[in-house]
Amino acid sequence: MSTTSHTCSVCGRGFLRRTHLLRHEATHRSTPGHPCQFCGKSFVRSDVARRHAQSCRARNDHDAVRASKRGRRREACDHCFSHKLSCDKKKPCERCTSSGRNCTTIRVDQDPHRTQGYLVRGSAEESNRLTVSFLLNFTDPNVHSTMDSLNVPGADTTFPFQRPSWWNRAQRETDFPSTQPSEADFSLLLWGIPDPFNTLTMETETAAEEEYWNLGLPPYPVHAENGQLQDRVRLLVSELQQINPEIEYGDLLTGPNFLTNILAFFRQRHSQVPPTIHWPTFDPETISLHLLLAVALGGATLTYPRDDITSLRKLEALCETAESFIFNNLDTVDTVIECEGEEISDATIEACQAALLIEVVQVSFNSYKTRRRILFQRHTYLVAVMRSLRLFSSTHTHGEGSETWAEFIRAELLIRLAAGAFFNDAMFVLYFNHPPCATVSEMTGDLTCDDNLWDAETEREFAAQWALSAPTRRPPRLRDLISRMLAEEWMEARGVFQDLNIHDLHLVLWALQPTIFNLRAALSVASCFSMASRALERWKILWQNATERHKESQRKSEGIIQYASGVAWLTCKILEAECNAGAQGSPYFRQIGRHNAADLHQLIKEYQ
């Protein structure tokens, strides 16, 4: 018979295992650990207490066992948590104080409910608080990049754990066996890179987290000297060195880093408004060097170390050189357009894609000179090129079976480029008081299609999605939608808006920004206040209905689109201040173009 080797120092009782002894000794303490909510019996471990409560005899008809949040309670502030930095847990913490940032603990104070491991939206009050927090962070003149604001805690930014189609295609074609050792394991390249948009929360299952980062083997040996992507990167470096020979590209422009950044951009593909990269047909080995560079830099803005100023400065210098490289190409393409007439070549489309992406990347940096150059030179020129291509009036060939998959994607890409340029223009109007370059009256093209159609991986999947989500009638034009939103009569026009999804309504909201800006510039806000405010109230009702449908369908998150209600709230506040003589004290209402959003940031602080 076994002898006891562990004896309780209090009562002398013997136990075979040390773990049993520790649990027993804890019962002698004055404060037991975890009591049963039904019978009062105490347990040392919380999981044992929960298992006991499930079958406790004293439970009877009591309510279900209370759900408890797994793991330790997070104590770091929102910024330190989202950037994976140490926090002294003070209010405000030292890091936020030294950088002049608002130190918030929104997610610490919340007890979010979970559904299938993903964060779900809470109450309207909580949503408004998150929206205002996003607007404050996005307009904060002290942040290095507006990309940091997209880390607002509590954001519902969960995305499918997927690999891009070109990755899977190339992996099938490679000679690497699936069991090859991890010498070339691409997941190691992502080790230590923070989850850019907080998609993996504290409650995310370990398996899901591993799946998020485990991308498997690369589709080709990224370290190989003769790799096609590696050759393209070298060619890209030589092109950039002709523009700026003094800049160092060694750490930033390598094959592995390119893959890392492209994958980071792919992970957040739905955060672009609207997405203009068709990932099912995207191939880094065949697209133009300009678009390849723009996509990689878009991912680089998501993955650079947030607390490393040196890395940020290197990235800014590279992006400035890339901007010249991309817009020089757009200028060349613009010359060819005049010679070729109405035909839009693939090179022209990719040039516009690259210019639109690098414009977003550059404006995200809180740099006065960079933003001034983008707003007054690059953006104005890009809109002019798109206007000459007649992209703002791009449409599909409507009718059953009238377009093949390739034809549909090509037409949809032109529509999305126009929508993206118009959205950027409207953002510049609101945040920087920049006069609009594009007009609502010229937005006579189709609205963007459903994301399920755009994301279809194959022609067969596209046909299946088309049968499910194809519009029953020709969608209205943005110009007509704004006209009906501002009209006095609403009952007849309301039916047109019922079929619009959150993407369409988000664009409608931003299309109101240049209209309101022009009213303010013409000193006509007072006389047109009822018209503008009525349109915003109509939009709020439509938005509420659309978001309810969106949540019921359990669609993926939509990036900054989820903060649209905050933009509507801010727009209403601006209108009220203009009409109630409350605009005298803020420099924002002078409508003087600025290259940071400091004036608007101060205004939001006053209104929150």
XYZ file of C-alpha atoms in Angstrom:
608
model
C 0.000 0.000 0.000
C 1.331 3.452 -0.896
C 2.498 5.694 1.883
C 1.650 9.380 2.026
C 4.524 11.663 1.135
C 2.826 15.053 1.641
C 1.421 16.031 5.033
C -0.722 19.039 5.893
C 1.103 21.336 8.308
C -2.189 22.360 9.950
C -4.138 19.162 10.565
C -1.553 16.491 9.769
C -3.619 14.843 7.044
C -1.550 13.018 4.428
C -1.793 13.177 0.641
C -0.152 11.293 -2.212
C 0.305 14.317 -4.461
C 1.560 17.809 -3.771
C -1.245 19.399 -5.812
C -3.817 17.697 -3.570
C -1.992 19.011 -0.517
C -1.995 22.577 -1.851
C -5.718 22.481 -2.535
C -6.355 21.052 0.949
C -4.188 23.638 2.725
C -6.089 26.412 0.970
C -9.236 25.290 2.813
C -7.586 26.238 6.115
C -7.190 29.850 5.039
C -9.565 32.480 6.345
C -10.593 33.660 2.865
C -11.507 30.812 0.487
C -11.016 31.374 -3.212
C -14.173 30.754 -5.270
C -17.531 30.058 -3.564
C -20.411 28.281 -5.290
C -23.200 30.742 -5.986
C -25.836 28.167 -4.992
C -24.607 26.209 -1.957
C -21.776 28.415 -0.715
C -19.104 25.704 -0.846
C -15.683 27.167 -1.635
C -13.056 26.023 -4.092
C -9.466 27.032 -4.665
C -9.708 27.086 -8.453
C -12.329 28.950 -10.453
C -12.701 26.193 -13.075
C -13.452 23.617 -10.366
C -16.042 25.971 -8.866
C -17.721 26.399 -12.252
C -17.858 22.655 -12.901
C -19.356 22.106 -9.457
C -21.992 24.800 -10.061
C -23.152 23.063 -13.227
C -24.304 20.029 -11.203
C -24.787 21.532 -7.727
C -27.743 19.924 -5.897
C -28.726 23.271 -4.386
C -29.122 24.801 -7.803
C -32.723 23.627 -8.338
C -34.509 26.138 -10.577
C -31.988 28.923 -10.198
C -30.772 30.864 -13.201
C -27.958 29.580 -15.334
C -24.406 29.819 -14.092
C -23.054 33.313 -14.523
C -20.661 33.602 -17.438
C -17.256 34.823 -16.386
C -14.631 36.377 -18.574
C -11.685 34.002 -18.992
C -8.160 35.090 -18.202
C -6.864 37.969 -16.136
C -8.597 41.322 -16.186
C -6.678 43.679 -18.456
C -5.352 46.735 -16.658
C -3.303 48.511 -19.335
C -4.820 51.563 -21.015
C -6.323 51.216 -24.482
C -3.346 52.666 -26.380
C -0.686 50.601 -24.580
C -2.776 47.450 -24.931
C -3.470 47.854 -28.653
C 0.215 48.619 -29.381
C 1.504 45.892 -27.019
C 3.471 48.349 -24.872
C 4.107 48.234 -21.140
C 1.754 50.460 -19.147
C 2.239 51.805 -15.613
C -1.573 51.536 -15.126
C -1.863 55.089 -13.860
C -4.667 57.390 -15.026
C -3.371 58.871 -17.244
C -0.389 56.619 -17.825
C 3.097 57.971 -18.385
C 3.268 57.008 -22.083
C 0.044 58.816 -22.973
C 1.016 61.829 -20.871
C 4.425 62.192 -22.534
C 2.924 61.986 -26.031
C -0.031 64.270 -25.288
C -2.516 61.511 -26.086
C -5.890 60.919 -24.429
C -5.450 57.998 -22.038
C -8.633 55.932 -22.211
C -9.662 52.650 -20.618
C -12.820 51.922 -22.578
C -12.239 48.189 -22.944
C -11.006 47.802 -19.370
C -14.326 49.095 -18.080
C -16.415 46.991 -20.448
C -17.639 43.432 -20.016
C -18.223 42.535 -23.651
C -20.353 39.537 -24.569
C -18.879 37.047 -26.919
C -20.387 35.154 -29.842
C -18.277 32.483 -31.527
C -15.102 34.103 -30.244
C -15.758 37.476 -31.844
C -16.601 40.807 -30.285
C -20.154 41.979 -30.937
C -21.496 45.500 -30.829
C -22.861 46.809 -27.543
C -25.360 49.487 -26.682
C -25.887 52.706 -28.600
C -24.214 54.649 -25.793
C -21.134 52.433 -25.969
C -21.077 52.738 -29.766
C -21.225 56.530 -29.555
C -18.400 56.561 -27.037
C -16.221 54.432 -29.310
C -17.090 56.620 -32.294
C -16.111 59.837 -30.516
C -12.914 58.154 -29.336
C -12.140 57.216 -32.939
C -12.762 60.776 -34.186
C -10.549 62.221 -31.463
C -7.724 59.816 -32.274
C -8.118 60.214 -36.026
C -7.907 64.026 -35.818
C -5.263 64.151 -33.085
C -2.421 66.379 -34.398
C 0.062 64.718 -32.029
C -0.137 61.201 -33.462
C 2.458 60.173 -36.018
C -0.025 58.445 -38.299
C -3.811 58.334 -38.548
C -3.463 54.569 -38.992
C -2.937 54.446 -35.220
C -6.510 55.665 -34.719
C -7.845 52.507 -36.334
C -6.655 50.663 -33.219
C -9.552 52.123 -31.225
C -10.379 49.439 -28.635
C -13.729 47.764 -28.953
C -13.844 48.077 -32.719
C -15.558 45.156 -34.378
C -12.859 44.438 -36.936
C -12.892 40.657 -37.202
C -11.923 39.193 -40.537
C -11.852 35.655 -41.896
C -8.566 33.828 -41.388
C -7.690 33.527 -45.050
C -4.767 33.513 -47.397
C -4.913 35.435 -50.676
C -5.721 33.437 -53.786
C -2.331 34.006 -55.404
C -0.700 32.530 -52.276
C -2.731 29.338 -52.561
C -2.236 29.106 -56.333
C 1.519 29.519 -56.094
C 1.752 27.116 -53.175
C 0.075 24.394 -55.238
C 2.559 24.992 -58.039
C 5.674 25.035 -55.859
C 7.958 22.042 -55.397
C 8.000 22.521 -51.616
C 6.289 19.634 -49.788
C 3.753 20.642 -47.168
C 5.836 18.939 -44.485
C 9.017 20.874 -45.185
C 10.780 22.072 -42.029
C 10.129 25.605 -40.854
C 13.377 26.953 -42.318
C 11.283 28.942 -44.799
C 8.179 29.206 -42.623
C 6.686 32.566 -43.485
C 4.809 32.786 -40.190
C 8.146 33.558 -38.513
C 8.322 36.779 -40.510
C 5.207 38.003 -38.707
C 6.483 37.153 -35.234
C 6.190 40.185 -32.984
C 4.177 42.274 -35.441
C 1.132 43.655 -33.599
C -2.321 42.768 -34.828
C -2.903 46.062 -36.681
C -6.628 46.541 -36.120
C -7.105 44.729 -32.794
C -8.804 41.837 -34.562
C -7.502 39.352 -32.006
C -8.977 40.268 -28.646
C -8.123 38.922 -25.220
C -10.862 36.321 -25.537
C -9.760 34.936 -28.892
C -9.143 31.204 -28.750
C -5.508 30.154 -28.933
C -6.168 27.992 -31.984
C -7.757 30.921 -33.810
C -4.824 33.158 -32.931
C -2.358 30.599 -34.236
C -4.408 30.230 -37.416
C -4.394 34.004 -37.880
C -0.615 34.155 -38.030
C 0.189 30.681 -39.380
C 0.217 31.298 -43.104
C 2.136 28.146 -43.864
C 5.046 27.877 -46.231
C 5.685 30.615 -48.760
C 4.570 29.834 -52.315
C 8.160 30.083 -53.467
C 11.548 30.286 -51.727
C 11.679 33.952 -50.733
C 15.372 33.593 -49.948
C 16.238 32.257 -53.376
C 18.417 34.506 -55.484
C 16.507 33.724 -58.659
C 12.994 34.172 -57.277
C 10.822 36.224 -59.612
C 9.517 38.427 -56.816
C 13.051 38.968 -55.561
C 14.067 40.078 -59.052
C 11.136 42.488 -59.211
C 12.073 43.958 -55.843
C 15.647 44.526 -57.046
C 14.326 46.230 -60.166
C 12.093 48.368 -57.985
C 15.041 49.387 -55.818
C 17.039 50.437 -58.871
C 14.087 52.523 -60.121
C 13.697 54.259 -56.766
C 17.422 54.922 -56.446
C 17.278 56.910 -59.666
C 14.791 59.228 -57.952
C 16.517 59.367 -54.564
C 19.960 57.727 -54.501
C 20.627 58.786 -50.894
C 17.879 56.769 -49.264
C 18.638 53.321 -47.811
C 16.310 50.551 -48.948
C 18.033 47.511 -47.484
C 15.676 46.853 -44.559
C 12.472 47.947 -46.247
C 12.652 46.540 -49.759
C 13.355 42.820 -49.536
C 11.343 39.867 -50.761
C 10.312 38.655 -47.276
C 9.356 42.161 -46.146
C 7.302 42.642 -49.286
C 5.401 39.443 -48.561
C 4.899 40.478 -44.946
C 3.471 43.859 -45.925
C 1.300 42.510 -48.740
C -0.196 39.946 -46.368
C -0.808 42.646 -43.743
C -2.636 44.731 -46.340
C -4.624 41.684 -47.430
C -5.697 40.982 -43.847
C -7.266 44.454 -43.667
C -8.508 44.592 -47.257
C -12.049 45.533 -46.255
C -10.857 48.581 -44.326
C -10.192 50.454 -47.563
C -13.241 52.455 -48.700
C -14.020 50.908 -51.060
C -11.557 48.025 -51.622
C -9.880 48.583 -54.987
C -7.627 45.508 -55.092
C -9.307 42.417 -56.525
C -7.479 39.803 -54.507
C -8.806 36.702 -56.312
C -6.933 37.840 -59.445
C -4.106 39.733 -57.727
C -0.619 38.436 -58.538
C 2.509 40.240 -57.235
C 4.591 38.722 -60.023
C 2.561 40.194 -62.881
C 1.086 43.510 -61.725
C 2.940 46.732 -62.413
C 5.831 47.676 -60.146
C 3.985 50.861 -59.179
C 0.924 49.011 -57.891
C 3.086 46.360 -56.221
C 4.955 49.083 -54.328
C 1.742 50.876 -53.328
C 0.205 47.685 -51.914
C 3.374 46.844 -49.980
C 3.580 50.341 -48.495
C -0.094 50.158 -47.576
C 0.740 47.096 -45.509
C 3.904 48.704 -44.122
C 1.852 51.483 -42.509
C 0.052 48.762 -40.548
C 3.106 46.827 -39.374
C 5.814 49.327 -38.487
C 6.696 49.453 -34.743
C 4.548 52.229 -33.283
C 7.130 53.172 -30.641
C 10.086 53.276 -33.072
C 10.431 56.781 -34.505
C 13.470 55.778 -36.557
C 11.486 53.144 -38.449
C 8.699 55.647 -39.008
C 11.076 58.226 -40.480
C 12.568 55.615 -42.835
C 9.094 54.598 -43.928
C 8.085 58.228 -44.535
C 11.192 58.807 -46.668
C 10.490 55.683 -48.705
C 6.838 56.666 -49.186
C 7.839 60.118 -50.420
C 10.126 58.571 -53.029
C 7.417 56.064 -53.949
C 4.944 58.915 -54.364
C 7.176 60.545 -56.980
C 7.724 57.190 -58.691
C 3.986 56.444 -58.883
C 2.785 59.888 -59.941
C 5.530 60.188 -62.563
C 4.089 57.019 -64.054
C 0.560 58.456 -63.861
C 1.781 61.504 -65.757
C 3.199 59.235 -68.458
C -0.049 57.290 -68.666
C -2.015 60.540 -68.859
C -0.040 61.489 -71.965
C -0.818 58.124 -73.556
C -4.523 58.557 -72.789
C -4.708 61.589 -75.053
C -3.254 59.550 -77.905
C -5.340 56.401 -77.434
C -8.716 58.078 -77.041
C -11.388 56.357 -74.977
C -9.719 52.970 -74.511
C -8.594 52.384 -70.921
C -5.675 49.982 -70.789
C -4.692 47.755 -67.877
C -1.597 49.902 -67.359
C -3.784 52.986 -66.962
C -6.067 51.259 -64.462
C -3.124 50.032 -62.386
C -1.566 53.506 -62.485
C -4.776 54.962 -61.013
C -4.939 52.192 -58.413
C -1.375 52.864 -57.304
C -1.910 56.637 -57.161
C -5.066 56.257 -55.077
C -3.348 53.902 -52.609
C -0.211 55.999 -52.164
C -2.388 59.081 -51.679
C -4.078 57.409 -48.707
C -0.733 56.247 -47.315
C 0.827 59.702 -47.537
C -2.118 61.561 -46.030
C -2.059 59.169 -43.074
C 1.287 60.642 -41.966
C 0.873 63.735 -39.824
C 3.292 65.807 -41.917
C 2.449 69.365 -42.959
C 4.546 69.357 -46.150
C 3.400 65.918 -47.246
C -0.283 66.659 -46.784
C -0.009 70.030 -48.508
C 1.646 68.384 -51.501
C -0.946 65.602 -51.636
C -3.961 67.892 -51.277
C -2.910 70.666 -53.636
C -0.913 68.713 -56.225
C -1.365 64.959 -56.233
C -5.041 64.602 -55.342
C -6.137 67.406 -57.650
C -4.197 65.846 -60.510
C -5.542 62.345 -59.811
C -9.137 63.604 -59.888
C -8.409 65.404 -63.167
C -7.005 62.211 -64.719
C -10.012 60.189 -63.590
C -12.307 62.853 -64.957
C -10.580 62.699 -68.342
C -11.055 58.918 -68.275
C -14.742 59.452 -67.451
C -14.450 57.114 -64.462
C -17.037 59.075 -62.489
C -19.687 57.907 -64.960
C -18.572 54.255 -65.112
C -21.374 51.687 -65.191
C -21.959 47.990 -65.661
C -23.660 46.530 -68.700
C -26.982 45.806 -67.038
C -29.013 42.811 -68.025
C -29.003 39.105 -67.223
C -25.836 37.405 -68.419
C -24.626 40.553 -70.150
C -21.166 40.472 -68.531
C -18.646 37.722 -67.972
C -16.797 37.524 -64.672
C -13.725 39.254 -66.129
C -15.834 41.994 -67.715
C -17.758 42.524 -64.495
C -14.580 42.836 -62.402
C -13.027 45.284 -64.854
C -16.138 47.500 -64.893
C -16.492 47.248 -61.113
C -12.860 48.245 -60.621
C -13.439 51.483 -62.548
C -16.523 52.191 -60.423
C -14.571 51.569 -57.213
C -11.696 53.794 -58.295
C -14.140 56.648 -58.851
C -15.847 56.004 -55.508
C -12.485 55.842 -53.724
C -11.289 59.149 -55.169
C -14.616 60.805 -54.308
C -14.517 59.427 -50.752
C -10.972 60.725 -50.228
C -12.033 64.107 -51.559
C -14.955 64.268 -49.123
C -12.697 63.287 -46.215
C -10.303 66.101 -47.079
C -13.273 68.482 -47.078
C -14.399 67.557 -43.563
C -11.078 66.981 -41.828
C -8.873 69.598 -43.499
C -11.382 72.191 -44.773
C -10.014 71.528 -48.249
C -12.312 72.739 -51.062
C -13.790 69.786 -52.986
C -12.127 68.770 -56.250
C -14.828 66.301 -57.316
C -18.485 67.267 -57.480
C -21.617 65.338 -56.607
C -23.169 66.313 -59.941
C -20.576 64.320 -61.907
C -21.102 61.119 -59.870
C -23.369 59.562 -62.482
C -21.899 56.063 -62.448
C -23.131 52.946 -60.674
C -22.712 52.329 -56.969
C -20.255 49.632 -55.912
C -21.468 46.035 -55.989
C -22.014 43.715 -53.053
C -18.748 42.532 -51.481
C -19.725 38.891 -51.968
C -19.678 39.464 -55.727
C -16.377 41.328 -55.564
C -14.724 38.686 -53.373
C -15.862 35.670 -55.408
C -12.809 33.454 -55.907
C -13.851 31.760 -59.143
C -16.208 32.295 -62.049
C -18.477 29.549 -60.718
C -18.629 31.168 -57.281
C -19.323 34.517 -58.940
C -22.244 33.013 -60.869
C -23.673 31.564 -57.651
C -23.336 34.884 -55.831
C -24.845 36.735 -58.776
C -27.923 34.541 -58.577
C -28.260 35.422 -54.880
C -27.388 39.117 -54.784
C -27.850 40.500 -58.282
C -29.866 43.753 -58.223
C -33.436 43.407 -59.426
C -33.312 46.882 -60.935
C -30.689 49.347 -62.056
C -29.170 50.930 -58.938
C -29.629 54.684 -58.522
C -26.780 57.094 -59.163
C -25.140 58.928 -56.278
C -26.124 62.277 -57.765
C -29.795 61.265 -57.775
C -29.591 59.925 -54.225
C -28.246 63.215 -52.858
C -30.869 65.152 -54.783
C -33.615 63.031 -53.209
C -32.085 63.258 -49.736
C -32.196 67.057 -49.924
C -35.659 67.231 -51.494
C -38.656 68.305 -49.458
C -40.798 65.381 -50.612
C -39.658 62.122 -49.030
C -42.407 59.512 -49.103
C -42.001 58.648 -52.781
C -38.199 58.842 -52.711
C -37.819 56.734 -49.569
C -38.410 53.468 -51.408
C -35.266 53.975 -53.509
C -33.106 53.919 -50.367
C -34.516 50.730 -48.861
C -32.266 48.476 -50.960
C -29.052 50.349 -50.141
C -26.506 48.581 -47.950
C -24.175 50.188 -45.408
C -21.495 50.779 -48.067
C -23.905 52.784 -50.202
C -25.241 54.777 -47.250
C -21.715 55.455 -46.036
C -20.880 57.010 -49.403
C -24.146 58.989 -49.309
C -23.151 60.468 -45.945
C -19.766 61.551 -47.245
C -21.350 62.928 -50.413
C -23.230 65.367 -48.173
C -19.920 66.827 -46.931
C -18.960 68.832 -50.073
C -22.585 69.990 -50.357
C -22.571 71.322 -46.788
C -19.101 72.811 -47.291
C -20.342 74.785 -50.287
C -23.355 76.006 -48.306
C -21.052 77.207 -45.559
C -18.704 78.845 -48.043
C -21.622 80.677 -49.682
C -22.910 81.811 -46.260
C -26.152 79.992 -47.009
C -26.251 77.585 -44.088
C -28.860 79.569 -42.164
C -31.281 79.606 -45.078
C -30.596 75.966 -45.999
C -30.243 74.596 -42.458
C -33.594 72.802 -42.471
C -32.774 71.106 -45.782
C -29.342 69.878 -44.649
C -30.431 68.801 -41.168
C -33.484 67.048 -42.630
C -31.219 65.055 -44.946
C -29.032 63.992 -42.012
C -32.043 62.888 -39.966
C -33.265 60.829 -42.905
C -29.835 59.290 -43.236
C -29.766 58.296 -39.554
C -33.009 56.341 -39.899
C -31.792 54.612 -43.054
C -28.453 53.828 -41.400
C -30.069 52.274 -38.345
C -32.196 49.985 -40.501
C -29.248 49.029 -42.713
C -26.964 48.220 -39.777
C -29.642 45.988 -38.268
C -29.856 44.053 -41.533
C -26.080 43.927 -41.676
C -25.781 42.438 -38.178
C -28.508 39.892 -38.866
C -26.602 38.633 -41.893
C -23.452 38.296 -39.725
C -21.324 39.889 -42.374
C -17.681 40.715 -41.786
C -16.667 43.988 -40.212
C -16.330 47.059 -42.378
C -13.370 49.015 -40.975
C -14.024 52.728 -40.551
C -17.532 52.394 -41.999
C -18.684 51.389 -38.511
C -17.926 54.944 -37.326
C -20.262 56.589 -39.843
C -22.773 57.534 -37.151
C -20.064 59.615 -35.489
C -19.435 61.506 -38.725
C -23.172 62.223 -38.944
C -23.171 63.428 -35.328
C -20.210 65.721 -35.990
C -21.803 67.103 -39.161
C -24.986 67.944 -37.241
C -22.949 69.733 -34.569
C -21.159 71.796 -37.213
C -24.469 72.792 -38.811
C -25.971 73.757 -35.454
C -22.952 75.880 -34.561
C -23.087 77.674 -37.911
C -26.758 78.558 -37.447
C -26.673 79.426 -33.740
C -23.742 81.837 -33.889
C -21.659 79.283 -32.030
C -19.004 79.224 -34.715
C -17.343 82.493 -33.803
C -14.741 81.091 -31.439
C -13.407 78.150 -33.452
C -10.916 78.652 -36.310
C -12.439 75.618 -38.050
C -15.429 77.703 -39.146
C -13.266 80.189 -41.003
C -12.932 77.491 -43.684
C -9.231 78.105 -44.085
C -7.570 75.001 -45.496
C -5.291 73.300 -42.983
C -3.027 70.333 -43.417
C -3.809 68.805 -40.080
C -7.090 68.320 -38.291
C -6.137 70.252 -35.141
C -9.043 72.697 -35.479
C -11.554 69.894 -35.906
C -9.937 67.941 -33.066
C -10.485 70.853 -30.702
C -14.056 71.196 -31.926
C -14.812 67.535 -31.188
C -13.410 67.961 -27.678
C -15.820 70.833 -27.072
C -18.822 68.904 -28.386
C -18.249 65.497 -26.796
